Coordinates of C-alpha atoms in Angstrom, one line a residue:
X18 CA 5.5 -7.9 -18.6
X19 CA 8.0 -5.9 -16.4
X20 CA 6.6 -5.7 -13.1
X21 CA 8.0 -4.2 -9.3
X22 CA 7.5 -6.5 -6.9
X23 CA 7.1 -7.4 -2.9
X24 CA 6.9 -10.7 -0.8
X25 CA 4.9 -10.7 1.8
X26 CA 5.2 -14.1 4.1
X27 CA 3.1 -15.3 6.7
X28 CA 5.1 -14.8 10.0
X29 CA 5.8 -19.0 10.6
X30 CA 7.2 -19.0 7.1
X31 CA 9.8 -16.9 7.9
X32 CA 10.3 -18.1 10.7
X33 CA 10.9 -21.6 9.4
X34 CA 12.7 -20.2 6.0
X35 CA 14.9 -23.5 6.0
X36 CA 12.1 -25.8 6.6
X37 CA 9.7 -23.6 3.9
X38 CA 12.0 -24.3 1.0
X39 CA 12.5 -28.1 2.3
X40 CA 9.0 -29.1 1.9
X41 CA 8.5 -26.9 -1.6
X42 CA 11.2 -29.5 -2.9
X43 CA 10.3 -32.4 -1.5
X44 CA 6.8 -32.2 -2.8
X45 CA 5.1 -32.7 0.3
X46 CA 1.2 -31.5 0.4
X47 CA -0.7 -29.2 2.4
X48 CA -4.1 -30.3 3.7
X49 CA -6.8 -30.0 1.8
X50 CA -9.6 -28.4 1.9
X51 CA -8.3 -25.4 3.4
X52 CA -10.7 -22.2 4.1
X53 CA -10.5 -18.8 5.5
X54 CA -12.7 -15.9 6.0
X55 CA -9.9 -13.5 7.3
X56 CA -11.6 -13.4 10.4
X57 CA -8.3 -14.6 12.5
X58 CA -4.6 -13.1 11.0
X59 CA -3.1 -16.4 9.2
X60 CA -1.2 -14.3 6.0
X61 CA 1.7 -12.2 5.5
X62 CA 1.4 -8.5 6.7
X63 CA 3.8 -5.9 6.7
X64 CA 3.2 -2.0 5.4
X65 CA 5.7 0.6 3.9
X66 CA 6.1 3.3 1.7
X67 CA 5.5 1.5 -0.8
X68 CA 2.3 -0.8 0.2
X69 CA 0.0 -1.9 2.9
X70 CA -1.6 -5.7 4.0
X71 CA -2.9 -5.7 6.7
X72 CA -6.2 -7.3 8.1
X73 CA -9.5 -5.0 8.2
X74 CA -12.9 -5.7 8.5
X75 CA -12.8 -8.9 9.1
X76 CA -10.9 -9.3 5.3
X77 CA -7.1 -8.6 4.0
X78 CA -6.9 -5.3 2.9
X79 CA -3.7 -4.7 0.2
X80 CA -3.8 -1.0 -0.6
X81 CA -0.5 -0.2 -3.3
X82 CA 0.6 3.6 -3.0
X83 CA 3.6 3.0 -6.2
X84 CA 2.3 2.9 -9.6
X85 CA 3.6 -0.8 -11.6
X86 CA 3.9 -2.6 -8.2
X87 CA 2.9 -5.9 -7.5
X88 CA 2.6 -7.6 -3.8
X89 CA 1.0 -10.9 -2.6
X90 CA 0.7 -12.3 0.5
X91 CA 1.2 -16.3 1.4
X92 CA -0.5 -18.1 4.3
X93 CA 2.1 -20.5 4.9
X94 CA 4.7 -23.0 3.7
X95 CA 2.7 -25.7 2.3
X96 CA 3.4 -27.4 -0.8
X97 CA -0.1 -27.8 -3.1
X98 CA -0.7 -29.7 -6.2
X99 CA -3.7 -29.9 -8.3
X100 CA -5.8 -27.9 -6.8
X101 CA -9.1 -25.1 -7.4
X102 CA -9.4 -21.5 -5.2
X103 CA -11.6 -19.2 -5.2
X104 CA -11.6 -15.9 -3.5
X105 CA -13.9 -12.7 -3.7
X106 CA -12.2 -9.8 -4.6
X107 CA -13.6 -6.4 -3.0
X108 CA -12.9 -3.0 -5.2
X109 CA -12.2 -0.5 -2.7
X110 CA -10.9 1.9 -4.6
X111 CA -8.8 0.2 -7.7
X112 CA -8.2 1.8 -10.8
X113 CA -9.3 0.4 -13.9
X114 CA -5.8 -0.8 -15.1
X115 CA -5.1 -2.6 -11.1
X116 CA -5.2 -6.2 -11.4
X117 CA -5.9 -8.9 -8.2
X118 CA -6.1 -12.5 -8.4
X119 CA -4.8 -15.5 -7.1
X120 CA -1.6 -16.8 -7.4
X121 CA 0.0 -21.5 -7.3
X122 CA 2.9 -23.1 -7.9
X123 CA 5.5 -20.9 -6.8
X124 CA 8.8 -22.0 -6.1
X125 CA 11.5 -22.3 -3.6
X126 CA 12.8 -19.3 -6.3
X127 CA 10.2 -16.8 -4.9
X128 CA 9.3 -15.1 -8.4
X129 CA 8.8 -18.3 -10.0
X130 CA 4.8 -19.0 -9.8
X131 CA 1.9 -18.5 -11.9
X132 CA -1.1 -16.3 -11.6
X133 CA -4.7 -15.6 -12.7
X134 CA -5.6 -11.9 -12.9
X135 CA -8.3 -9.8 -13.3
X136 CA -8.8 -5.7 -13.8
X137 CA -11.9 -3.9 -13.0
X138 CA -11.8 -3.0 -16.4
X139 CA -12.9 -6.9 -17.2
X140 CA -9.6 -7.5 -18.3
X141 CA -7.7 -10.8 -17.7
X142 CA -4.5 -12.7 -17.9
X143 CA -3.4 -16.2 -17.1
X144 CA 0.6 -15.4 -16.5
X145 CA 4.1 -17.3 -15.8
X146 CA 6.5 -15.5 -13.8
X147 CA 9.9 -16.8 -13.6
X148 CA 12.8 -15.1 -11.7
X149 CA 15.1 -12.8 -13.9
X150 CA 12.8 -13.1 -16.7
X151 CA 9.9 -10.5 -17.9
X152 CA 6.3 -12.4 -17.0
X153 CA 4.8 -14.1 -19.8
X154 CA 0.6 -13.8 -20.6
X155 CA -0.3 -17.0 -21.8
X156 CA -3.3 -16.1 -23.2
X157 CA -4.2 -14.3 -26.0
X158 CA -0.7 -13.9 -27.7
X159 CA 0.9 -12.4 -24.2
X160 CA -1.3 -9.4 -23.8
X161 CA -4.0 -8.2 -21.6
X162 CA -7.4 -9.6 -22.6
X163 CA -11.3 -7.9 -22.4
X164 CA -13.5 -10.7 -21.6
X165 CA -17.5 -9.5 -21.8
X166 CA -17.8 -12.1 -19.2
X167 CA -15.8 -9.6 -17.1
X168 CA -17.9 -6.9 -14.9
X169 CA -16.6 -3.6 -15.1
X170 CA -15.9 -1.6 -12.4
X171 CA -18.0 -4.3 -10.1
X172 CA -18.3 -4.1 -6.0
X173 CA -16.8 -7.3 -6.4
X174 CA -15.2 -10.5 -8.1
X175 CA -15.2 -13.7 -7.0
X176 CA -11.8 -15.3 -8.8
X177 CA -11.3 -19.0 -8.9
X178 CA -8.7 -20.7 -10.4
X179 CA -7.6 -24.4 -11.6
X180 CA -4.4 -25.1 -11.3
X181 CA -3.2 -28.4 -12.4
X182 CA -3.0 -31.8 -14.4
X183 CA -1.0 -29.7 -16.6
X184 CA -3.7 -27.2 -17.1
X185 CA -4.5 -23.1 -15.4
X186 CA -8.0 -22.7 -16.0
X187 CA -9.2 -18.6 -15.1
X188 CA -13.0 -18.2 -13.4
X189 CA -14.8 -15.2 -12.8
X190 CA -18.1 -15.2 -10.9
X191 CA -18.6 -18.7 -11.4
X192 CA -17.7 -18.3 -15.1
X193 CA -14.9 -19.6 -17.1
X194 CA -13.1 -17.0 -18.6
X195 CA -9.6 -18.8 -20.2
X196 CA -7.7 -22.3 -20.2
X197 CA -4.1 -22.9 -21.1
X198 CA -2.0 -26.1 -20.6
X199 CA 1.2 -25.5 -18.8
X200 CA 3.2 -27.5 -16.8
X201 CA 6.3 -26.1 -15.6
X202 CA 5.6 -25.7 -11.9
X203 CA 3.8 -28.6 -11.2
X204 CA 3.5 -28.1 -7.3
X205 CA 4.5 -25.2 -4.9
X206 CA 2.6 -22.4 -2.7
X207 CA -0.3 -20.3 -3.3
X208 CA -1.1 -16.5 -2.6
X209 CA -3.3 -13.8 -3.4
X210 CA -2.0 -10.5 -5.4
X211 CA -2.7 -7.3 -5.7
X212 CA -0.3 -5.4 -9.1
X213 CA -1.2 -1.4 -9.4
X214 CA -1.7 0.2 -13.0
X215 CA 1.2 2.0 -14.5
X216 CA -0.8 5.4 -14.1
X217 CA -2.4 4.3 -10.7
X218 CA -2.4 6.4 -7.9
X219 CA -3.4 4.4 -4.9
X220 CA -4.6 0.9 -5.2
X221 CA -7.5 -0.4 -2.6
X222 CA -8.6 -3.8 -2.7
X223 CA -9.5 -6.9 0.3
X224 CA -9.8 -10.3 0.0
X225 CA -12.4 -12.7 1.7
X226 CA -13.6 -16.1 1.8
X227 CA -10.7 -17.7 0.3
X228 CA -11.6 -21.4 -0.3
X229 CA -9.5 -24.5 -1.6
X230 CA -10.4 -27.3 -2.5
X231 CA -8.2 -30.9 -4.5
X232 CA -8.8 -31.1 -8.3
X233 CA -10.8 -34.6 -9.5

């Protein structure tokens, strides 16, 4: 899967660049659990022609104005390994074909990560992204999946994801939706996403109550 895409780093990450892609090597560990209700800015922000996150209502708002496009936003630097999120998903506005989720194990190569998403249209995906390469579904023969566990067109979703002991493991609403075992990345940073539809026109979705917590 082809995809545009924008970075959006928390403010200390790119601050401390050097030191960002330092600990992502060394395989150091970010401490665990770690919360957030969005009520105080801690991710990445930035808005152009293009996109906007930015903190609202007490959430983090990622509204896409360019059809195909996919942004996510990291809270820091840290390293994480083996680990479950979970994260409700408000549909502002999305269209059906939008996807949001939650993103682990990306790389000092920025576009090298995994991710778990989810369409209003109770579709899903459990991808690899790897940089200079097209994206790669790893469930259900690399192609977008209907789960009836799925709500469509929902308020909201609450995502979780497992992410580790060689294993991505999709949740919606409490509910598993998919399991793969992969093990490429086997530590690295975490992030939410928003990725518009190829037909989309403007993309409106916020994140809240992000929770994660270590993997038995």
């Amino acid at each position: 899967m082809k995809r545009k895409t924008r970075i959006i780093l928390a403010i200390s990450v790119l601050a401390l660049a050097a030191l960002a892609c330092q600990a992502l090597a060394s395989g150091s560990n970010g401490a665990l659990p770690f919360s957030d209700d969005f009520s105080t800015p801690q991710w990445g922000t930035a808005t152009d022609a293009d996109s906007s996150v930015e903190y609202a209502n007490d959430a983090l708002q990622m509204i896409v104005y360019t059809q195909n496009y996919f942004v996510w936003s990291m809270p820091n630097a840290e390293d994480y390994q083996n680990v479950h999120m979970e994260v409700t998903v408000l549909n502002n506005g999305a269209d059906s074909t939008t996807a949001f989720g939650v993103m682990c194990n990306q790389q000092d190569v920025l576009d090298n990560f995994y991710y778990f998403a989810v369409t209003p249209a109770g579709e899903y995906a459990i991808a690899k992204a790897s940089d200079g390469q097209k994206d790669v579904f790893l469930t259900s023969d690399d192609v977008w999946t209907v789960s009836e566990l799925i709500p469509q067109e929902a308020a909201s979703y609450r995502v979780g994801a497992d992410c580790g002991n060689g294993t991505l493991t999709l949740y919606v609403d409490g509910q598993e939706i998919a399991s793969v075992s992969e093990s490429s990345y086997i530590s690295g940073g975490i992030g939410l996403f928003t990725w518009s539809g190829e037909e989309a026109t403007t993309t409106d979705v916020s994140f809240d109550d992000f929770l994660m917590t270590e993997l038995p």
